[in-house]
CSV table of C-alpha atoms in Angstrom, one decimal:
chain,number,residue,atom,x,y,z
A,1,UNK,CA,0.0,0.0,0.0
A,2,UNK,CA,1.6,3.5,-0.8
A,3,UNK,CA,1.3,6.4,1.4
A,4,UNK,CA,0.8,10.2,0.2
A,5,UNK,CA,3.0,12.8,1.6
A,6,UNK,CA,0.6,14.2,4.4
A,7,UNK,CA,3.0,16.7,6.1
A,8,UNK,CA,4.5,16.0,9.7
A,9,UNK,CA,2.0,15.1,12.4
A,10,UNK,CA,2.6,16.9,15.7
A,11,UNK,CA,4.2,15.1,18.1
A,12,UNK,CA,1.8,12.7,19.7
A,13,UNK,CA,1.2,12.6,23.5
A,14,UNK,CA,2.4,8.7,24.4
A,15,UNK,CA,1.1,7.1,27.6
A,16,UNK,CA,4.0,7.5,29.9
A,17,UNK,CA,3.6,11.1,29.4
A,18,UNK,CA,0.2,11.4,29.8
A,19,UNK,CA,0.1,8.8,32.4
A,20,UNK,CA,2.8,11.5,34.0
A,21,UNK,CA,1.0,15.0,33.3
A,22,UNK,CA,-2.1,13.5,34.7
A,23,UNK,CA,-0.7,12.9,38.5
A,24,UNK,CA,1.1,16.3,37.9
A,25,UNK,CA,-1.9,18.2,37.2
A,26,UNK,CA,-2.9,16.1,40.5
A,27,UNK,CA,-0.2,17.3,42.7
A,28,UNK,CA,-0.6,20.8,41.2
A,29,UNK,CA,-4.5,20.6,42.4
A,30,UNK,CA,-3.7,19.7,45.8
A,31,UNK,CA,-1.4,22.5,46.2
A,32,UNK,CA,-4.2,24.9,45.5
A,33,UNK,CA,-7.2,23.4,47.2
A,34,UNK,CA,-8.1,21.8,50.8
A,35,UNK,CA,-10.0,18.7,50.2
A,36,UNK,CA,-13.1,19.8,51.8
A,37,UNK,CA,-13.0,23.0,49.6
A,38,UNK,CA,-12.5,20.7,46.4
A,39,UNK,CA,-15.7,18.2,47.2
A,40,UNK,CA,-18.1,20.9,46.6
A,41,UNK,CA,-19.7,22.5,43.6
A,42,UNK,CA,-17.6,25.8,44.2
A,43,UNK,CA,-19.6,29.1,43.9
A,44,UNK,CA,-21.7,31.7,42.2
A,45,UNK,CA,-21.8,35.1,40.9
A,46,UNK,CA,-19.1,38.1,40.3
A,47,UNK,CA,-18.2,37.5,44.6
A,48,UNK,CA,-18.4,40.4,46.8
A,49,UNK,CA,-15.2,42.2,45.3
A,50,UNK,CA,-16.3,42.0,41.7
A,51,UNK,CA,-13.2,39.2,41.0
A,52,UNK,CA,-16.2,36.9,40.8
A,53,UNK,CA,-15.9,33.3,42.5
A,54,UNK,CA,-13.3,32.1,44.5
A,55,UNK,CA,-13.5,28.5,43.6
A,56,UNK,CA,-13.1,29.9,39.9
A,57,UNK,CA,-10.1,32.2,40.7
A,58,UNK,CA,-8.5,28.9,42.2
A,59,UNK,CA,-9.0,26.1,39.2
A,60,UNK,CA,-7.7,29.1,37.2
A,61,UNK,CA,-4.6,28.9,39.4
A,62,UNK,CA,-4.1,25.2,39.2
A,63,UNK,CA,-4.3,25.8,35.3
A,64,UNK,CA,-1.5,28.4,35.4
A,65,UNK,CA,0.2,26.8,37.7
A,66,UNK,CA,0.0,23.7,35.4
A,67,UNK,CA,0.9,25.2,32.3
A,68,UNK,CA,4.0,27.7,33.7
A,69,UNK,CA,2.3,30.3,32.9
A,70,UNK,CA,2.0,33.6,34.8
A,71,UNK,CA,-2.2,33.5,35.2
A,72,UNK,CA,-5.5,31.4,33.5
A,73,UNK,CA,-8.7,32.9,32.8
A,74,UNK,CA,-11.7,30.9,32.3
A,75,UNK,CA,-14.8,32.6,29.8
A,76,UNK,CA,-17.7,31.9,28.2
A,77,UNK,CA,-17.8,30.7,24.4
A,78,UNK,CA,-15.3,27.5,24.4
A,79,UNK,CA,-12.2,28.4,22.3
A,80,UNK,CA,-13.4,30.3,19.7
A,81,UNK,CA,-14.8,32.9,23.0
A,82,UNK,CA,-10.5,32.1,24.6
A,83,UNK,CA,-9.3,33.1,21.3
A,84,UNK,CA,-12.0,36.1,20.7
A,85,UNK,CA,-11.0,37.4,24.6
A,86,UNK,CA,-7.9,37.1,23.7
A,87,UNK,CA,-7.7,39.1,20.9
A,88,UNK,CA,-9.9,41.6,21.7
A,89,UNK,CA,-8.4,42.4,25.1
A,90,UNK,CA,-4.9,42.6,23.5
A,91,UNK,CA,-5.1,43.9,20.2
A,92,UNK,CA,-7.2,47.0,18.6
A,93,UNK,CA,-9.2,47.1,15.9
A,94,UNK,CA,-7.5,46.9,12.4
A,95,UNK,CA,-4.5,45.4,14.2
A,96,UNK,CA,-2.3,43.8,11.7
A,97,UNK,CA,-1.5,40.3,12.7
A,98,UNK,CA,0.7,37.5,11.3
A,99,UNK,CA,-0.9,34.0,10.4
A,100,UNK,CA,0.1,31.4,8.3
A,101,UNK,CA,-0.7,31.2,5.1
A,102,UNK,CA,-3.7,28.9,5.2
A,103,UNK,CA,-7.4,29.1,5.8
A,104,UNK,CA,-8.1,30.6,9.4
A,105,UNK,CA,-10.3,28.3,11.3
A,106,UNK,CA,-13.8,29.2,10.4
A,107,UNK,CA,-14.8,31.0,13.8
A,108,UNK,CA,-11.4,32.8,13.8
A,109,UNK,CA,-12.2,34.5,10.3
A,110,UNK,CA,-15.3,35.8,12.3
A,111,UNK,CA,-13.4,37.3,14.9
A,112,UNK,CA,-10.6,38.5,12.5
A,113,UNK,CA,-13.4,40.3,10.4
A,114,UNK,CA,-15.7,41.8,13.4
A,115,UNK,CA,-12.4,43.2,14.8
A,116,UNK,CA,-11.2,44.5,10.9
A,117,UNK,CA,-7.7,42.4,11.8
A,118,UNK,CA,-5.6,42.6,9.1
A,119,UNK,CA,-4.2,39.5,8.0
A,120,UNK,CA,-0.5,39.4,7.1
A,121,UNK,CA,0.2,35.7,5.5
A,122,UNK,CA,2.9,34.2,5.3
A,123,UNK,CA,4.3,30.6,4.5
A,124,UNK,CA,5.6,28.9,7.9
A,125,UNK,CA,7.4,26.5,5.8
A,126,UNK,CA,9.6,29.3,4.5
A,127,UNK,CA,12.1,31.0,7.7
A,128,UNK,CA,14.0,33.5,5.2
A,129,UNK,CA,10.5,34.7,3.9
A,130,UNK,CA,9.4,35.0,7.7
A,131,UNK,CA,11.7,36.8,9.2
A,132,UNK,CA,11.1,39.1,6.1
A,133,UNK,CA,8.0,39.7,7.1
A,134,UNK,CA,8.4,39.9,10.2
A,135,UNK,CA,10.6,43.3,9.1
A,136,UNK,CA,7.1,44.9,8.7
A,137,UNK,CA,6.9,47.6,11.3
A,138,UNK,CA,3.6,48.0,11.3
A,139,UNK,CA,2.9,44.0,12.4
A,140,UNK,CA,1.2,44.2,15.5
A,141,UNK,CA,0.8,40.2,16.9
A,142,UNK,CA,1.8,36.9,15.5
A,143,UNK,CA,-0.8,34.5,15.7
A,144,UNK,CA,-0.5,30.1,15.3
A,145,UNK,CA,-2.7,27.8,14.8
A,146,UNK,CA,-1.2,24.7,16.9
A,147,UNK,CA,-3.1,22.1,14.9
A,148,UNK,CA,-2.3,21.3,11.3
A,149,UNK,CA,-4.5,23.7,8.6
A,150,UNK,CA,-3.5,22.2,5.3
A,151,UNK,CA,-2.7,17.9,4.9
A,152,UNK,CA,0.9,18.7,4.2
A,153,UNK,CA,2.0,21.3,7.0
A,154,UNK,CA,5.2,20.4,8.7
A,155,UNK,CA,6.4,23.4,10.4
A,156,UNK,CA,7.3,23.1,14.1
A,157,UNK,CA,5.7,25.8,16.3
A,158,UNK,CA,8.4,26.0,18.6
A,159,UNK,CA,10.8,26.6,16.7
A,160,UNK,CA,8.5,29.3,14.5
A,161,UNK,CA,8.1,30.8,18.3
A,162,UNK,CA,11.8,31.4,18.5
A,163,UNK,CA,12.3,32.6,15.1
A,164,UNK,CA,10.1,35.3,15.9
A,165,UNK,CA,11.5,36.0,19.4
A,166,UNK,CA,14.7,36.7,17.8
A,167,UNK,CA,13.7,38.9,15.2
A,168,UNK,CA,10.8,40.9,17.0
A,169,UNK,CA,11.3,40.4,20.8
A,170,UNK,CA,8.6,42.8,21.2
A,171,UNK,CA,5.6,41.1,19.6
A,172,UNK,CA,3.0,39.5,21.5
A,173,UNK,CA,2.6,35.5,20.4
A,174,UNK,CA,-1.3,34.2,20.6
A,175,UNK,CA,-1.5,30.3,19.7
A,176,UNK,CA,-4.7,28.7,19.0
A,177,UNK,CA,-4.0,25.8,21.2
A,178,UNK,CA,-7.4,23.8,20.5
A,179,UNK,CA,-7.2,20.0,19.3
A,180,UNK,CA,-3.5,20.1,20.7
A,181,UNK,CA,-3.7,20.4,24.4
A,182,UNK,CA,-3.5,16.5,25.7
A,183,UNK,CA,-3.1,15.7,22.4
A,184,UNK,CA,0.7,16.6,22.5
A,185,UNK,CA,3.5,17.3,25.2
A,186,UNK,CA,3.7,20.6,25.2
A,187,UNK,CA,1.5,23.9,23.9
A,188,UNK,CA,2.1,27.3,22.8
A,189,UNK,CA,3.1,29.0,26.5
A,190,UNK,CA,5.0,26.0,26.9
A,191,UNK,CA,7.1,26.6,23.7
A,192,UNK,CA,7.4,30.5,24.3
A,193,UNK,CA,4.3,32.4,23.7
A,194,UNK,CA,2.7,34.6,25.1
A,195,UNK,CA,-0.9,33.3,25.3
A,196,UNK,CA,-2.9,30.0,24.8
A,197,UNK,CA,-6.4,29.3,24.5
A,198,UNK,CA,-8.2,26.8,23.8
A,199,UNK,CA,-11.6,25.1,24.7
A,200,UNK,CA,-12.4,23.0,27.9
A,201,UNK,CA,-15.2,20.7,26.1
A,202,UNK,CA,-12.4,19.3,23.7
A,203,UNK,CA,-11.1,17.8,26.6
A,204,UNK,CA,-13.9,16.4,28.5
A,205,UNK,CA,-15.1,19.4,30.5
A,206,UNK,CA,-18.1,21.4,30.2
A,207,UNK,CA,-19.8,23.1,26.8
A,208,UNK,CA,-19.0,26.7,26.0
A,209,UNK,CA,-15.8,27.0,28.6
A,210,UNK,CA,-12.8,28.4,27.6
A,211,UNK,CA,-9.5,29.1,28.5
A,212,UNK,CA,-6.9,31.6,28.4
A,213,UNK,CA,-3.2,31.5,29.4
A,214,UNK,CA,-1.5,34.8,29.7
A,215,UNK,CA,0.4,37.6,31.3
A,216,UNK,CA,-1.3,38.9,34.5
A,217,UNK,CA,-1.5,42.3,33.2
A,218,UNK,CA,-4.0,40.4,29.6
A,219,UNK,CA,-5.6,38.5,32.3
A,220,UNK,CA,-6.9,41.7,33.9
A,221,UNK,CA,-7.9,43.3,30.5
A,222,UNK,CA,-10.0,40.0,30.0
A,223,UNK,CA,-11.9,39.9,33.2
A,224,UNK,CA,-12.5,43.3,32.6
A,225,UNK,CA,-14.3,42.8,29.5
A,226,UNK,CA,-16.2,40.3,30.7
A,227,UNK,CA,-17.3,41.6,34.0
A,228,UNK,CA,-20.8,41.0,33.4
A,229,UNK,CA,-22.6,38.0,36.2
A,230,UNK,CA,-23.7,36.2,32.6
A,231,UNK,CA,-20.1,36.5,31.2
A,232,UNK,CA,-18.5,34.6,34.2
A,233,UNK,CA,-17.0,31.4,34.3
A,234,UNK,CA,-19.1,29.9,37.8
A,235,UNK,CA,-17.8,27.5,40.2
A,236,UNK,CA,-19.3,24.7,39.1
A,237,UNK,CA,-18.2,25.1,35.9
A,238,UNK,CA,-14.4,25.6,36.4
A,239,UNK,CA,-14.1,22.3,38.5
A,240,UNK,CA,-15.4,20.1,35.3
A,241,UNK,CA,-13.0,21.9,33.7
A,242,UNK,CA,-10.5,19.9,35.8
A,243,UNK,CA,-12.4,16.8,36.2
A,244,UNK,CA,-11.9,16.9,32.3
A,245,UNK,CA,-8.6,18.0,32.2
A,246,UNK,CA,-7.4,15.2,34.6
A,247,UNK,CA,-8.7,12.1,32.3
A,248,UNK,CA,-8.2,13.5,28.7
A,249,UNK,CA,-4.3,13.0,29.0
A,250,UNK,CA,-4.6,9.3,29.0
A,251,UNK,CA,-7.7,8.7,26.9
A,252,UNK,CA,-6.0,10.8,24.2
A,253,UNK,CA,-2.9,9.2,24.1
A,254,UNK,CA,-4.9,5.8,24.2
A,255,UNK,CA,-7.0,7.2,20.8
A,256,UNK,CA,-3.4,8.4,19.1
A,257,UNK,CA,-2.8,4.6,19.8
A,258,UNK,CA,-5.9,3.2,18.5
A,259,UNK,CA,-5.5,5.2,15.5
A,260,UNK,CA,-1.9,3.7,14.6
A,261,UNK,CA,-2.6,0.5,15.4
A,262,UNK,CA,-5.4,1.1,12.3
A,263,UNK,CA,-3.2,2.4,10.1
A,264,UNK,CA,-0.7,-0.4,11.1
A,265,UNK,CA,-3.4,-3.2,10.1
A,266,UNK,CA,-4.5,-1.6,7.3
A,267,UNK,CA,-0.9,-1.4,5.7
A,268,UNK,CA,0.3,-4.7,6.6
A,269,UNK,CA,-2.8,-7.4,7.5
A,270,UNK,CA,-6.1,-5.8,6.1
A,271,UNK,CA,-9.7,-7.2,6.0
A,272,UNK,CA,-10.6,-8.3,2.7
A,273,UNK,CA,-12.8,-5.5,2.0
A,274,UNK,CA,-10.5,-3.0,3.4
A,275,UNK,CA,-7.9,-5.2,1.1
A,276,UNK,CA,-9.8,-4.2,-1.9
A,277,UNK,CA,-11.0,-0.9,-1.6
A,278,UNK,CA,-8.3,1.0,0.6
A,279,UNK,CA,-5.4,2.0,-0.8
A,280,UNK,CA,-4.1,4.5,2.0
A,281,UNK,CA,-4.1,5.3,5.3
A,282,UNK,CA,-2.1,7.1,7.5
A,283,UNK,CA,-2.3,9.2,10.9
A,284,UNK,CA,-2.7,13.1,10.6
A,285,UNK,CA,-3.0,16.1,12.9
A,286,UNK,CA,-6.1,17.4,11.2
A,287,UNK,CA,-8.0,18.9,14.2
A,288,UNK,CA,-7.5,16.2,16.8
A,289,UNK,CA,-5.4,13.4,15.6
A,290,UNK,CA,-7.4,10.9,12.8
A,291,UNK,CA,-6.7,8.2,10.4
A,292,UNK,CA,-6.8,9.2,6.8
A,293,UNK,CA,-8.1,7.0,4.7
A,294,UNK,CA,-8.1,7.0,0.6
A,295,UNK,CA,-10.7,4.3,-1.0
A,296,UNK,CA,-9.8,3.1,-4.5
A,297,UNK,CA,-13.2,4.4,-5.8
A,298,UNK,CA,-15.4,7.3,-4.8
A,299,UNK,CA,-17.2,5.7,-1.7
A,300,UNK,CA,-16.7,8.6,0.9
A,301,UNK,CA,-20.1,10.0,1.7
A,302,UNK,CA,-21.6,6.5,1.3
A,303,UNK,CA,-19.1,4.9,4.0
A,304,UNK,CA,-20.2,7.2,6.4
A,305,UNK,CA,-23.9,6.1,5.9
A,306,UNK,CA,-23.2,2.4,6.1
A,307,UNK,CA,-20.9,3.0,8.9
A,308,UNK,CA,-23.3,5.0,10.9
A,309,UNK,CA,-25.8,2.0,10.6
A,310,UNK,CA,-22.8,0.2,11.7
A,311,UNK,CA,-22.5,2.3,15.7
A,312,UNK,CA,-20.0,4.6,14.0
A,313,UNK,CA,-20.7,8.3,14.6
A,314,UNK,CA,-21.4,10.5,11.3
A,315,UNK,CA,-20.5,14.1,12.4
A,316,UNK,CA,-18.4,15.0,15.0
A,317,UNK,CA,-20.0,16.8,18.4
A,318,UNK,CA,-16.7,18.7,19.8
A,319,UNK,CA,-13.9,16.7,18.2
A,320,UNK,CA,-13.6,14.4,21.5
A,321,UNK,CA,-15.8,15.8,23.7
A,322,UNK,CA,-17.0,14.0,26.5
A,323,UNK,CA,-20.0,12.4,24.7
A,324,UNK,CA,-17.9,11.3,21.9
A,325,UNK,CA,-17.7,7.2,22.5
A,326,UNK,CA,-18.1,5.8,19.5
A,327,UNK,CA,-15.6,6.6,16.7
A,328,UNK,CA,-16.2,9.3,14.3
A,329,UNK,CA,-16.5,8.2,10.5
A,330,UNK,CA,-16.8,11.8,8.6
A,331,UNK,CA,-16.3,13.6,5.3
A,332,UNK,CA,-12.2,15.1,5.1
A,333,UNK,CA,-12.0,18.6,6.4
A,334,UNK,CA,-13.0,21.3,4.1
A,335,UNK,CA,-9.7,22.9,3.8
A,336,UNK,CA,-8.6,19.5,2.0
A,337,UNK,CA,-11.3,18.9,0.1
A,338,UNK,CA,-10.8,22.7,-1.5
A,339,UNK,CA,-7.4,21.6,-1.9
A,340,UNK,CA,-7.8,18.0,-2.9
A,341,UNK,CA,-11.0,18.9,-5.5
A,342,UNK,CA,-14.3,17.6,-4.8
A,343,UNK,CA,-13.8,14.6,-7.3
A,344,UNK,CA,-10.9,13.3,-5.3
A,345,UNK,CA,-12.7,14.7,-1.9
A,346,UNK,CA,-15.1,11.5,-2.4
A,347,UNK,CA,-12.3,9.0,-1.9
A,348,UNK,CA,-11.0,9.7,1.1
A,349,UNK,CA,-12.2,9.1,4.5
A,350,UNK,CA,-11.3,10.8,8.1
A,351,UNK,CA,-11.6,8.2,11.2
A,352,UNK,CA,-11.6,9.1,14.9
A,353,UNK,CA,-11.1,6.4,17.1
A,354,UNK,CA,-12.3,8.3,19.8
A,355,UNK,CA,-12.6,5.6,23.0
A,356,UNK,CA,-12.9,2.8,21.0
A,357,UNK,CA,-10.0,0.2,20.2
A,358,UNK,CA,-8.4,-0.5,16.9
A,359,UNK,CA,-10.6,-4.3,16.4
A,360,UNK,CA,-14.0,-1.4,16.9
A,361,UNK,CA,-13.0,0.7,13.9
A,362,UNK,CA,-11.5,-1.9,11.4
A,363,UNK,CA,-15.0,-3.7,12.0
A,364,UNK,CA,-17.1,-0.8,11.6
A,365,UNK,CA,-14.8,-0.3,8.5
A,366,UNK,CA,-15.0,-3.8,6.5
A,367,UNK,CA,-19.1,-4.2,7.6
A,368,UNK,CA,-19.3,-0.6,5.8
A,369,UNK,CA,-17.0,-1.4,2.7
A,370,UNK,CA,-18.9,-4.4,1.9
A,371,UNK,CA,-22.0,-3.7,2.1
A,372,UNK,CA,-20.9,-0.3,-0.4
């Protein structure tokens, strides 16, 4: 079986190590909380000094604490509302902001055009064309997207974080961090920048939660903007946050393992209708990490039907959120599919795992093939 170039997958998050950051984010949580205080379901409203609840201010704490960085601020809106707060409380309007030359992420775009961001791309591939760029005076952030935007992206972020450290020191750093955290060892603030955000519900915590790590002084800004009893983060909601947190690290790295051991089977021992009808399949950072898979005919949308029938889910709910069991069968992303063409779009396939073992999908996969 021959295997397309499909860029360089982001370096997955293996057991050990996730096995390791959960008791971490353990011991961090202890530090921060008496038990008694912990085994409740923390508190409401914007608090009697307007910093709203306590129990908040403390899982926000743990996070920073976590994470190295200097605070965490929990809002409303998931990631695309972290990224939006972000933004907004560092940047003005019509700021001009470095991105890779790629797609933004849908919900970014919106943010980008409400705000009037200008958009300076450039290709993270290239370093002498970066740092050009990067000459622009008038640049006023840098802003990554953690997870892969086109199939055959292979830059590494760290070292695009230092590249830009040592040509403009000055310039704030914001990295989209969604689909990466517990997906990979370490994130944006971990590599250098100067903020992170990402959602909570990608990693098994409540819907519309966010987060935010920053400087103290961006962490202020943000509260600030969202000061508003409706706007806060409550109790209740910041400890799923780490009830999430604390058992994503090793049912990711258990998916990242389901998802090779696929590609693994497929390549060297397949089912015979896998046999006959695949003809790649490989493991990509698309959004969370998933198995690509290209059919010998165009059999795509009609795979997805059969293997829905089959227990297999057909659309994705939060890209391995908490109600996500079953593993996802689902059209490719739509940035390949523009790049691809909707002709060749048709023969490939994206697989999740999600929480279910290698023997799960390949079943779900050979019932669907031959009954197409």
């Amino acid at each position: 079986m021959s295997v397309v170039h499909a860029g360089v997958r982001l370096p997955p998050l293996r057991l050990e190590e996730a096995r390791r950051l959960q008791f971490r984010l353990i011991e961090t949580l202890r530090r921060h909380f008496p038990g008694q205080e912990w085994l409740t379901r923390g508190e409401l409203g914007v608090g009697v000094d307007g910093e709203g609840s306590r129990f908040t201010r403390h899982v926000e704490r743990v996070l920073a604490a976590f994470f190295g960085s200097e605070e965490a601020v929990l809002v409303t809106g998931a990631g695309t509302g972290a990224i939006r707060a972000a933004l907004f409380a560092l940047l003005p309007p019509l700021s001009r902001i470095l991105v890779h030359e790629a797609p933004l992420y849908a919900t970014t775009a919106v943010t980008f055009r409400a705000a009037g961001y200008v958009p300076v791309s450039v290709d993270l591939h290239d370093r002498e064309r970066l740092r050009q760029v990067l000459g622009d005076a008038a640049l006023q952030a840098v802003y990554l997207q953690h997870a892969r935007q086109r199939p055959d992206d292979h830059y590494d972020l760290g070292a695009v974080i230092a590249e830009v450290r040592a040509v403009r020191p000055e310039l704030p750093i914001v990295v989209d961090d969604n689909y990466a955290v517990a997906n990979t060892p370490r994130i944006g603030v971990e590599l250098g920048a100067d903020v992170s955000a990402f959602s909570a519900y990608k990693l098994l915590g409540p819907e519309g939660i966010g987060v935010v790590l920053c400087s103290q002084p961006l962490a202020r800004a943000i509260r600030a903007d969202m000061y508003s009893g409706g706007s806060r983060v409550q109790g209740f909601q910041a400890q799923e946050v780490l009830m999430g947190l604390a058992l994503a690290f090793v049912a990711n790295a258990l998916t990242q393992e389901s998802a090779e051991a696929v590609v693994e089977r497929l390549r060297t021992a397949p089912p015979p209708a896998c046999a006959r009808h695949v003809v790649e399949a490989h493991v990509a950072s698309l959004q969370s990490p998933v198995v690509l898979v290209r059919l010998r005919q165009p059999l795509a949308e009609r795979v997805v039907m059969r293997a829905a029938a089959r227990g297999a889910a057909p659309f994705p709910v939060g890209a391995m959120a908490r109600y996500e069991l079953a593993p996802l069968f689902y059209r490719i992303s739509g940035t390949m599919s523009a790049s691809l063409g909707a002709e060749e779009a048709q023969h490939w396939l994206r697989i999740n795992p999600m929480r279910a073992g290698p023997e799960t999908v390949l079943a779900i996969l050979e019932e669907a093939l031959s009954e197409v």
